PDB file of C-alpha atoms in Angstrom:
ATOM      1  CA  ALA C  22      42.726 -38.544 235.453  1.00  0.00           C
ATOM      2  CA  GLN C  23      42.270 -35.638 233.272  1.00  0.00           C
ATOM      3  CA  SER C  24      43.453 -31.920 233.987  1.00  0.00           C
ATOM      4  CA  VAL C  25      43.862 -28.395 232.627  1.00  0.00           C
ATOM      5  CA  THR C  26      46.560 -25.761 233.421  1.00  0.00           C
ATOM      6  CA  GLN C  27      45.770 -22.145 232.261  1.00  0.00           C
ATOM      7  CA  LEU C  28      49.196 -20.697 232.778  1.00  0.00           C
ATOM      8  CA  ASP C  29      48.328 -17.315 233.744  1.00  0.00           C
ATOM      9  CA  SER C  30      45.243 -16.057 235.715  1.00  0.00           C
ATOM     10  CA  HIS C  31      45.187 -12.708 233.822  1.00  0.00           C
ATOM     11  CA  VAL C  32      46.875 -11.242 230.661  1.00  0.00           C
ATOM     12  CA  SER C  33      46.486  -7.586 229.683  1.00  0.00           C
ATOM     13  CA  VAL C  34      46.686  -6.335 226.394  1.00  0.00           C
ATOM     14  CA  SER C  35      46.611  -3.182 224.026  1.00  0.00           C
ATOM     15  CA  GLU C  36      43.719  -3.075 221.632  1.00  0.00           C
ATOM     16  CA  GLY C  37      45.321  -3.714 218.313  1.00  0.00           C
ATOM     17  CA  THR C  38      48.092  -6.385 219.722  1.00  0.00           C
ATOM     18  CA  PRO C  39      48.172 -10.107 219.588  1.00  0.00           C
ATOM     19  CA  VAL C  40      46.665 -12.328 222.221  1.00  0.00           C
ATOM     20  CA  LEU C  41      47.978 -15.171 223.930  1.00  0.00           C
ATOM     21  CA  LEU C  42      46.434 -17.420 226.399  1.00  0.00           C
ATOM     22  CA  ARG C  43      48.094 -20.648 227.406  1.00  0.00           C
ATOM     23  CA  CYS C  44      46.595 -23.954 228.210  1.00  0.00           C
ATOM     24  CA  ASN C  45      48.291 -27.182 229.071  1.00  0.00           C
ATOM     25  CA  TYR C  46      46.305 -30.722 229.428  1.00  0.00           C
ATOM     26  CA  SER C  47      46.513 -34.074 230.905  1.00  0.00           C
ATOM     27  CA  SER C  48      44.703 -36.760 229.348  1.00  0.00           C
ATOM     28  CA  SER C  49      45.374 -40.393 229.395  1.00  0.00           C
ATOM     29  CA  TYR C  50      44.082 -40.611 225.628  1.00  0.00           C
ATOM     30  CA  SER C  51      43.265 -38.681 222.892  1.00  0.00           C
ATOM     31  CA  PRO C  52      40.989 -35.584 224.410  1.00  0.00           C
ATOM     32  CA  SER C  53      38.384 -33.123 222.808  1.00  0.00           C
ATOM     33  CA  LEU C  54      39.716 -29.711 223.527  1.00  0.00           C
ATOM     34  CA  PHE C  55      37.435 -26.260 223.525  1.00  0.00           C
ATOM     35  CA  TRP C  56      37.793 -22.840 224.552  1.00  0.00           C
ATOM     36  CA  TYR C  57      34.847 -21.065 226.051  1.00  0.00           C
ATOM     37  CA  VAL C  58      34.272 -17.478 226.823  1.00  0.00           C
ATOM     38  CA  GLN C  59      32.381 -16.091 229.805  1.00  0.00           C
ATOM     39  CA  HIS C  60      31.386 -11.976 229.464  1.00  0.00           C
ATOM     40  CA  PRO C  61      30.095 -10.701 232.851  1.00  0.00           C
ATOM     41  CA  ASN C  62      27.006 -11.636 233.899  1.00  0.00           C
ATOM     42  CA  LYS C  63      26.629 -13.845 230.821  1.00  0.00           C
ATOM     43  CA  GLY C  64      26.959 -17.496 230.221  1.00  0.00           C
ATOM     44  CA  LEU C  65      29.832 -19.345 228.518  1.00  0.00           C
ATOM     45  CA  GLN C  66      29.823 -19.563 225.019  1.00  0.00           C
ATOM     46  CA  ARG C  67      32.210 -21.883 222.612  1.00  0.00           C
ATOM     47  CA  LEU C  68      34.922 -20.128 220.997  1.00  0.00           C
ATOM     48  CA  LEU C  69      36.048 -23.483 219.265  1.00  0.00           C
ATOM     49  CA  LYS C  70      36.557 -27.041 219.570  1.00  0.00           C
ATOM     50  CA  TYR C  71      39.687 -29.659 219.080  1.00  0.00           C
ATOM     51  CA  THR C  72      38.417 -33.296 218.098  1.00  0.00           C
ATOM     52  CA  SER C  73      41.208 -34.428 216.285  1.00  0.00           C
ATOM     53  CA  ALA C  74      40.318 -33.732 212.680  1.00  0.00           C
ATOM     54  CA  ALA C  75      42.902 -30.712 212.628  1.00  0.00           C
ATOM     55  CA  THR C  76      45.832 -29.249 214.757  1.00  0.00           C
ATOM     56  CA  LEU C  77      45.167 -25.841 213.939  1.00  0.00           C
ATOM     57  CA  VAL C  78      41.264 -25.211 215.045  1.00  0.00           C
ATOM     58  CA  LYS C  79      39.505 -21.603 213.726  1.00  0.00           C
ATOM     59  CA  GLY C  80      37.018 -20.315 216.172  1.00  0.00           C
ATOM     60  CA  ILE C  81      35.070 -17.356 215.818  1.00  0.00           C
ATOM     61  CA  ASN C  82      35.755 -13.678 216.457  1.00  0.00           C
ATOM     62  CA  GLY C  83      39.253 -14.398 214.411  1.00  0.00           C
ATOM     63  CA  PHE C  84      40.486 -16.445 217.642  1.00  0.00           C
ATOM     64  CA  GLU C  85      42.129 -19.930 216.996  1.00  0.00           C
ATOM     65  CA  ALA C  86      43.927 -22.537 218.942  1.00  0.00           C
ATOM     66  CA  GLU C  87      46.364 -24.988 217.757  1.00  0.00           C
ATOM     67  CA  PHE C  88      46.671 -28.600 219.239  1.00  0.00           C
ATOM     68  CA  LYS C  89      50.256 -29.682 220.063  1.00  0.00           C
ATOM     69  CA  LYS C  90      50.200 -32.739 221.342  1.00  0.00           C
ATOM     70  CA  SER C  91      54.024 -33.351 222.154  1.00  0.00           C
ATOM     71  CA  GLU C  92      53.929 -30.126 224.675  1.00  0.00           C
ATOM     72  CA  THR C  93      50.616 -31.542 225.681  1.00  0.00           C
ATOM     73  CA  SER C  94      49.391 -27.507 224.957  1.00  0.00           C
ATOM     74  CA  PHE C  95      46.285 -26.095 223.049  1.00  0.00           C
ATOM     75  CA  HIS C  96      47.077 -22.522 223.164  1.00  0.00           C
ATOM     76  CA  LEU C  97      44.364 -19.666 222.246  1.00  0.00           C
ATOM     77  CA  THR C  98      45.337 -16.972 219.731  1.00  0.00           C
ATOM     78  CA  LYS C  99      44.321 -13.708 218.390  1.00  0.00           C
ATOM     79  CA  PRO C 100      46.134 -11.274 215.820  1.00  0.00           C
ATOM     80  CA  SER C 101      44.498  -8.555 217.061  1.00  0.00           C
ATOM     81  CA  ALA C 102      42.416  -7.830 220.363  1.00  0.00           C
ATOM     82  CA  HIS C 103      39.621  -5.725 220.349  1.00  0.00           C
ATOM     83  CA  MET C 104      38.068  -4.152 223.393  1.00  0.00           C
ATOM     84  CA  SER C 105      35.013  -6.501 223.644  1.00  0.00           C
ATOM     85  CA  ASP C 106      37.524  -9.423 223.709  1.00  0.00           C
ATOM     86  CA  ALA C 107      37.597  -8.297 227.312  1.00  0.00           C
ATOM     87  CA  ALA C 108      36.214 -11.340 229.283  1.00  0.00           C
ATOM     88  CA  GLU C 109      37.354 -14.693 231.108  1.00  0.00           C
ATOM     89  CA  TYR C 110      38.297 -17.270 228.955  1.00  0.00           C
ATOM     90  CA  PHE C 111      38.419 -20.906 230.041  1.00  0.00           C
ATOM     91  CA  CYS C 112      40.472 -23.987 228.380  1.00  0.00           C
ATOM     92  CA  VAL C 113      38.314 -27.420 228.832  1.00  0.00           C
ATOM     93  CA  VAL C 114      39.246 -30.894 228.292  1.00  0.00           C
ATOM     94  CA  SER C 115      36.274 -33.393 227.594  1.00  0.00           C
ATOM     95  CA  ARG C 116      36.806 -36.873 229.422  1.00  0.00           C
ATOM     96  CA  ARG C 117      34.361 -40.132 229.353  1.00  0.00           C
ATOM     97  CA  GLY C 118      32.416 -40.712 232.444  1.00  0.00           C
ATOM     98  CA  THR C 119      33.908 -43.889 234.048  1.00  0.00           C
ATOM     99  CA  ASP C 120      30.512 -45.414 234.185  1.00  0.00           C
ATOM    100  CA  SER C 121      29.086 -44.363 231.042  1.00  0.00           C
ATOM    101  CA  GLY C 122      31.381 -43.744 228.756  1.00  0.00           C
ATOM    102  CA  TYR C 123      30.053 -40.346 228.151  1.00  0.00           C
ATOM    103  CA  SER C 124      31.602 -37.182 228.653  1.00  0.00           C
ATOM    104  CA  THR C 125      31.883 -34.494 231.427  1.00  0.00           C
ATOM    105  CA  LEU C 126      33.916 -31.021 230.955  1.00  0.00           C
ATOM    106  CA  THR C 127      36.806 -30.638 232.970  1.00  0.00           C
ATOM    107  CA  PHE C 128      37.480 -26.893 233.387  1.00  0.00           C
ATOM    108  CA  GLY C 129      40.648 -24.518 233.778  1.00  0.00           C
ATOM    109  CA  LYS C 130      40.744 -22.166 236.262  1.00  0.00           C
ATOM    110  CA  GLY C 131      40.418 -19.379 233.600  1.00  0.00           C
ATOM    111  CA  THR C 132      42.358 -16.733 232.458  1.00  0.00           C
ATOM    112  CA  MET C 133      41.032 -13.224 232.446  1.00  0.00           C
ATOM    113  CA  LEU C 134      42.108 -11.023 229.448  1.00  0.00           C
ATOM    114  CA  LEU C 135      42.055  -7.134 229.822  1.00  0.00           C
ATOM    115  CA  VAL C 136      41.983  -5.099 226.817  1.00  0.00           C
ATOM    116  CA  SER C 137      43.098  -1.352 227.459  1.00  0.00           C
ATOM    117  CA  PRO C 138      42.568   1.545 224.607  1.00  0.00           C
TER     118      PRO C 138
ATOM    119  CA  LYS O  22      16.405 -21.983 218.229  1.00  0.00           C
ATOM    120  CA  ALA O  23      15.639 -20.788 221.625  1.00  0.00           C
ATOM    121  CA  GLY O  24      19.153 -21.053 223.773  1.00  0.00           C
ATOM    122  CA  VAL O  25      19.167 -22.888 227.350  1.00  0.00           C
ATOM    123  CA  THR O  26      17.072 -21.270 230.006  1.00  0.00           C
ATOM    124  CA  GLN O  27      17.739 -21.006 233.373  1.00  0.00           C
ATOM    125  CA  THR O  28      14.925 -20.295 236.615  1.00  0.00           C
ATOM    126  CA  PRO O  29      15.429 -18.143 238.539  1.00  0.00           C
ATOM    127  CA  ARG O  30      17.885 -16.257 237.656  1.00  0.00           C
ATOM    128  CA  TYR O  31      18.671 -14.800 241.115  1.00  0.00           C
ATOM    129  CA  LEU O  32      17.990 -16.419 244.559  1.00  0.00           C
ATOM    130  CA  ILE O  33      18.633 -15.215 248.201  1.00  0.00           C
ATOM    131  CA  LYS O  34      18.217 -18.116 251.016  1.00  0.00           C
ATOM    132  CA  THR O  35      19.126 -18.635 254.327  1.00  0.00           C
ATOM    133  CA  ARG O  36      21.218 -21.585 255.911  1.00  0.00           C
ATOM    134  CA  GLY O  37      19.378 -24.700 256.410  1.00  0.00           C
ATOM    135  CA  GLN O  38      16.774 -23.986 253.736  1.00  0.00           C
ATOM    136  CA  GLN O  39      16.370 -25.923 250.318  1.00  0.00           C
ATOM    137  CA  VAL O  40      15.879 -24.749 246.734  1.00  0.00           C
ATOM    138  CA  THR O  41      15.231 -26.113 243.761  1.00  0.00           C
ATOM    139  CA  LEU O  42      16.687 -24.729 240.263  1.00  0.00           C
ATOM    140  CA  SER O  43      15.133 -25.113 236.757  1.00  0.00           C
ATOM    141  CA  CYS O  44      16.917 -25.544 233.374  1.00  0.00           C
ATOM    142  CA  SER O  45      15.347 -25.773 229.901  1.00  0.00           C
ATOM    143  CA  PRO O  46      17.657 -27.257 227.292  1.00  0.00           C
ATOM    144  CA  ILE O  47      17.858 -26.562 223.636  1.00  0.00           C
ATOM    145  CA  SER O  48      14.845 -28.225 221.788  1.00  0.00           C
ATOM    146  CA  GLY O  49      16.223 -31.838 220.760  1.00  0.00           C
ATOM    147  CA  HIS O  50      19.182 -31.721 223.181  1.00  0.00           C
ATOM    148  CA  ARG O  51      18.364 -34.836 225.182  1.00  0.00           C
ATOM    149  CA  SER O  52      21.894 -34.496 227.376  1.00  0.00           C
ATOM    150  CA  VAL O  53      22.043 -31.786 230.536  1.00  0.00           C
ATOM    151  CA  SER O  54      24.473 -31.345 232.677  1.00  0.00           C
ATOM    152  CA  TRP O  55      24.638 -28.850 235.665  1.00  0.00           C
ATOM    153  CA  TYR O  56      27.843 -27.109 236.949  1.00  0.00           C
ATOM    154  CA  GLN O  57      28.809 -25.186 239.983  1.00  0.00           C
ATOM    155  CA  GLN O  58      31.109 -21.729 239.443  1.00  0.00           C
ATOM    156  CA  THR O  59      32.719 -20.016 242.511  1.00  0.00           C
ATOM    157  CA  PRO O  60      35.746 -17.650 242.915  1.00  0.00           C
ATOM    158  CA  GLY O  61      37.794 -20.381 244.612  1.00  0.00           C
ATOM    159  CA  GLN O  62      37.043 -23.562 242.981  1.00  0.00           C
ATOM    160  CA  GLY O  63      36.166 -22.447 239.789  1.00  0.00           C
ATOM    161  CA  LEU O  64      33.734 -24.720 237.543  1.00  0.00           C
ATOM    162  CA  GLN O  65      32.704 -27.773 238.805  1.00  0.00           C
ATOM    163  CA  PHE O  66      30.827 -30.458 237.206  1.00  0.00           C
ATOM    164  CA  LEU O  67      27.717 -31.386 239.438  1.00  0.00           C
ATOM    165  CA  PHE O  68      25.889 -33.925 237.492  1.00  0.00           C
ATOM    166  CA  GLU O  69      25.016 -35.092 233.970  1.00  0.00           C
ATOM    167  CA  TYR O  70      21.403 -36.485 232.877  1.00  0.00           C
ATOM    168  CA  PHE O  71      20.325 -38.369 229.752  1.00  0.00           C
ATOM    169  CA  SER O  72      16.897 -39.495 228.977  1.00  0.00           C
ATOM    170  CA  GLU O  73      16.310 -39.019 232.808  1.00  0.00           C
ATOM    171  CA  THR O  74      18.478 -41.222 233.948  1.00  0.00           C
ATOM    172  CA  GLN O  75      21.761 -40.076 235.782  1.00  0.00           C
ATOM    173  CA  ARG O  76      24.918 -41.197 233.932  1.00  0.00           C
ATOM    174  CA  ASN O  77      27.982 -39.198 235.531  1.00  0.00           C
ATOM    175  CA  LYS O  78      28.069 -37.442 239.168  1.00  0.00           C
ATOM    176  CA  GLY O  79      30.643 -35.165 240.133  1.00  0.00           C
ATOM    177  CA  ASN O  80      32.470 -35.303 243.704  1.00  0.00           C
ATOM    178  CA  PHE O  81      29.452 -33.433 245.795  1.00  0.00           C
ATOM    179  CA  PRO O  82      27.662 -34.265 248.787  1.00  0.00           C
ATOM    180  CA  GLY O  83      24.237 -36.196 248.726  1.00  0.00           C
ATOM    181  CA  ARG O  84      22.494 -32.891 249.688  1.00  0.00           C
ATOM    182  CA  PHE O  85      22.889 -31.660 245.760  1.00  0.00           C
ATOM    183  CA  SER O  86      20.475 -33.660 243.739  1.00  0.00           C
ATOM    184  CA  GLY O  87      18.575 -33.593 240.523  1.00  0.00           C
ATOM    185  CA  ARG O  88      16.191 -34.936 238.240  1.00  0.00           C
ATOM    186  CA  GLN O  89      14.972 -34.773 234.379  1.00  0.00           C
ATOM    187  CA  PHE O  90      12.077 -34.953 233.224  1.00  0.00           C
ATOM    188  CA  SER O  91      10.693 -36.603 229.996  1.00  0.00           C
ATOM    189  CA  ASN O  92      10.853 -33.594 228.136  1.00  0.00           C
ATOM    190  CA  SER O  93      14.523 -32.959 228.941  1.00  0.00           C
ATOM    191  CA  ARG O  94      13.842 -30.309 231.237  1.00  0.00           C
ATOM    192  CA  SER O  95      16.208 -30.700 234.749  1.00  0.00           C
ATOM    193  CA  GLU O  96      15.901 -29.700 237.921  1.00  0.00           C
ATOM    194  CA  MET O  97      18.415 -29.710 240.681  1.00  0.00           C
ATOM    195  CA  ASN O  98      17.967 -29.195 244.352  1.00  0.00           C
ATOM    196  CA  VAL O  99      20.044 -28.185 247.297  1.00  0.00           C
ATOM    197  CA  SER O 100      18.793 -29.518 250.407  1.00  0.00           C
ATOM    198  CA  THR O 101      19.888 -27.959 254.286  1.00  0.00           C
ATOM    199  CA  LEU O 102      21.930 -25.279 252.437  1.00  0.00           C
ATOM    200  CA  GLU O 103      25.298 -23.949 253.824  1.00  0.00           C
ATOM    201  CA  LEU O 104      27.123 -20.900 253.117  1.00  0.00           C
ATOM    202  CA  GLY O 105      29.477 -22.435 251.065  1.00  0.00           C
ATOM    203  CA  ASP O 106      26.926 -23.246 248.656  1.00  0.00           C
ATOM    204  CA  SER O 107      26.972 -19.531 247.413  1.00  0.00           C
ATOM    205  CA  ALA O 108      27.474 -19.620 243.521  1.00  0.00           C
ATOM    206  CA  LEU O 109      26.621 -19.502 239.902  1.00  0.00           C
ATOM    207  CA  TYR O 110      24.845 -22.763 238.805  1.00  0.00           C
ATOM    208  CA  LEU O 111      25.128 -23.411 235.171  1.00  0.00           C
ATOM    209  CA  CYS O 112      22.839 -25.717 232.996  1.00  0.00           C
ATOM    210  CA  ALA O 113      24.408 -27.297 229.546  1.00  0.00           C
ATOM    211  CA  SER O 114      22.567 -29.156 227.167  1.00  0.00           C
ATOM    212  CA  SER O 115      23.997 -31.196 224.518  1.00  0.00           C
ATOM    213  CA  ASP O 116      22.693 -33.411 221.779  1.00  0.00           C
ATOM    214  CA  SER O 117      23.671 -36.831 223.418  1.00  0.00           C
ATOM    215  CA  GLY O 118      26.739 -36.046 225.805  1.00  0.00           C
ATOM    216  CA  ARG O 119      29.448 -37.243 223.520  1.00  0.00           C
ATOM    217  CA  ALA O 120      32.790 -35.979 224.220  1.00  0.00           C
ATOM    218  CA  THR O 121      33.136 -34.439 221.206  1.00  0.00           C
ATOM    219  CA  ASP O 122      29.713 -32.696 221.481  1.00  0.00           C
ATOM    220  CA  THR O 123      29.940 -28.958 222.031  1.00  0.00           C
ATOM    221  CA  GLN O 124      27.998 -28.029 225.305  1.00  0.00           C
ATOM    222  CA  TYR O 125      25.610 -24.894 225.178  1.00  0.00           C
ATOM    223  CA  PHE O 126      25.375 -22.668 228.831  1.00  0.00           C
ATOM    224  CA  GLY O 127      22.558 -21.366 230.407  1.00  0.00           C
ATOM    225  CA  PRO O 128      23.060 -17.821 231.834  1.00  0.00           C
ATOM    226  CA  GLY O 129      22.922 -19.196 235.299  1.00  0.00           C
ATOM    227  CA  THR O 130      21.345 -19.249 238.369  1.00  0.00           C
ATOM    228  CA  ARG O 131      23.149 -16.895 241.006  1.00  0.00           C
ATOM    229  CA  LEU O 132      22.122 -18.621 244.656  1.00  0.00           C
ATOM    230  CA  THR O 133      23.323 -16.849 247.715  1.00  0.00           C
ATOM    231  CA  VAL O 134      22.934 -17.943 250.957  1.00  0.00           C
ATOM    232  CA  LEU O 135      22.719 -15.968 253.722  1.00  0.00           C
TER     233      LEU O 135
END
């Protein structure tokens, strides 16, 4: 079974300070991992994805994530937060369906990022 | 390319009624997945369709069903609505539904059951 644990339900930072959103995963084989962001009343947007090509993955809007197999972690970071980064962030693992072999997404519970001026 | 579109955006129904939600994927995408998002349970996978066939199904009762048409557009249906079905229903499309594919999400349909 696959699972994703986002270690913080809320993270508060000041504008211009670093962002760290933590994610641990459980997977019985090498997973594909994603981070998605959801702004209020908007759909989900993919920030970045890991598919075993490189352990440090760069995404949009200055975000990046590092895959650490030994720690089963996939933490999301950004050097300097902007007000526009305030949103809910989801760590996602893609797993193969039991019948077809194709994937379904398993979402973490989400981390709400609050950015203060 | 146009993004994933979902209609309607908002819906209010009463218990016992049924509802149909529609999703148009990105042009060329053949896989369409549906998710339910609630404050308590978060985002949960409902089902996935590819070439008009349901390939994967989440752990939801049979009241939840769906279908996909030859143009890849998809509908989901919920019969005998319950209060707990109030949620944001998200549709996502991808090229072929492989584990490495990015799924592109629509804005969702907000369903309220009274």
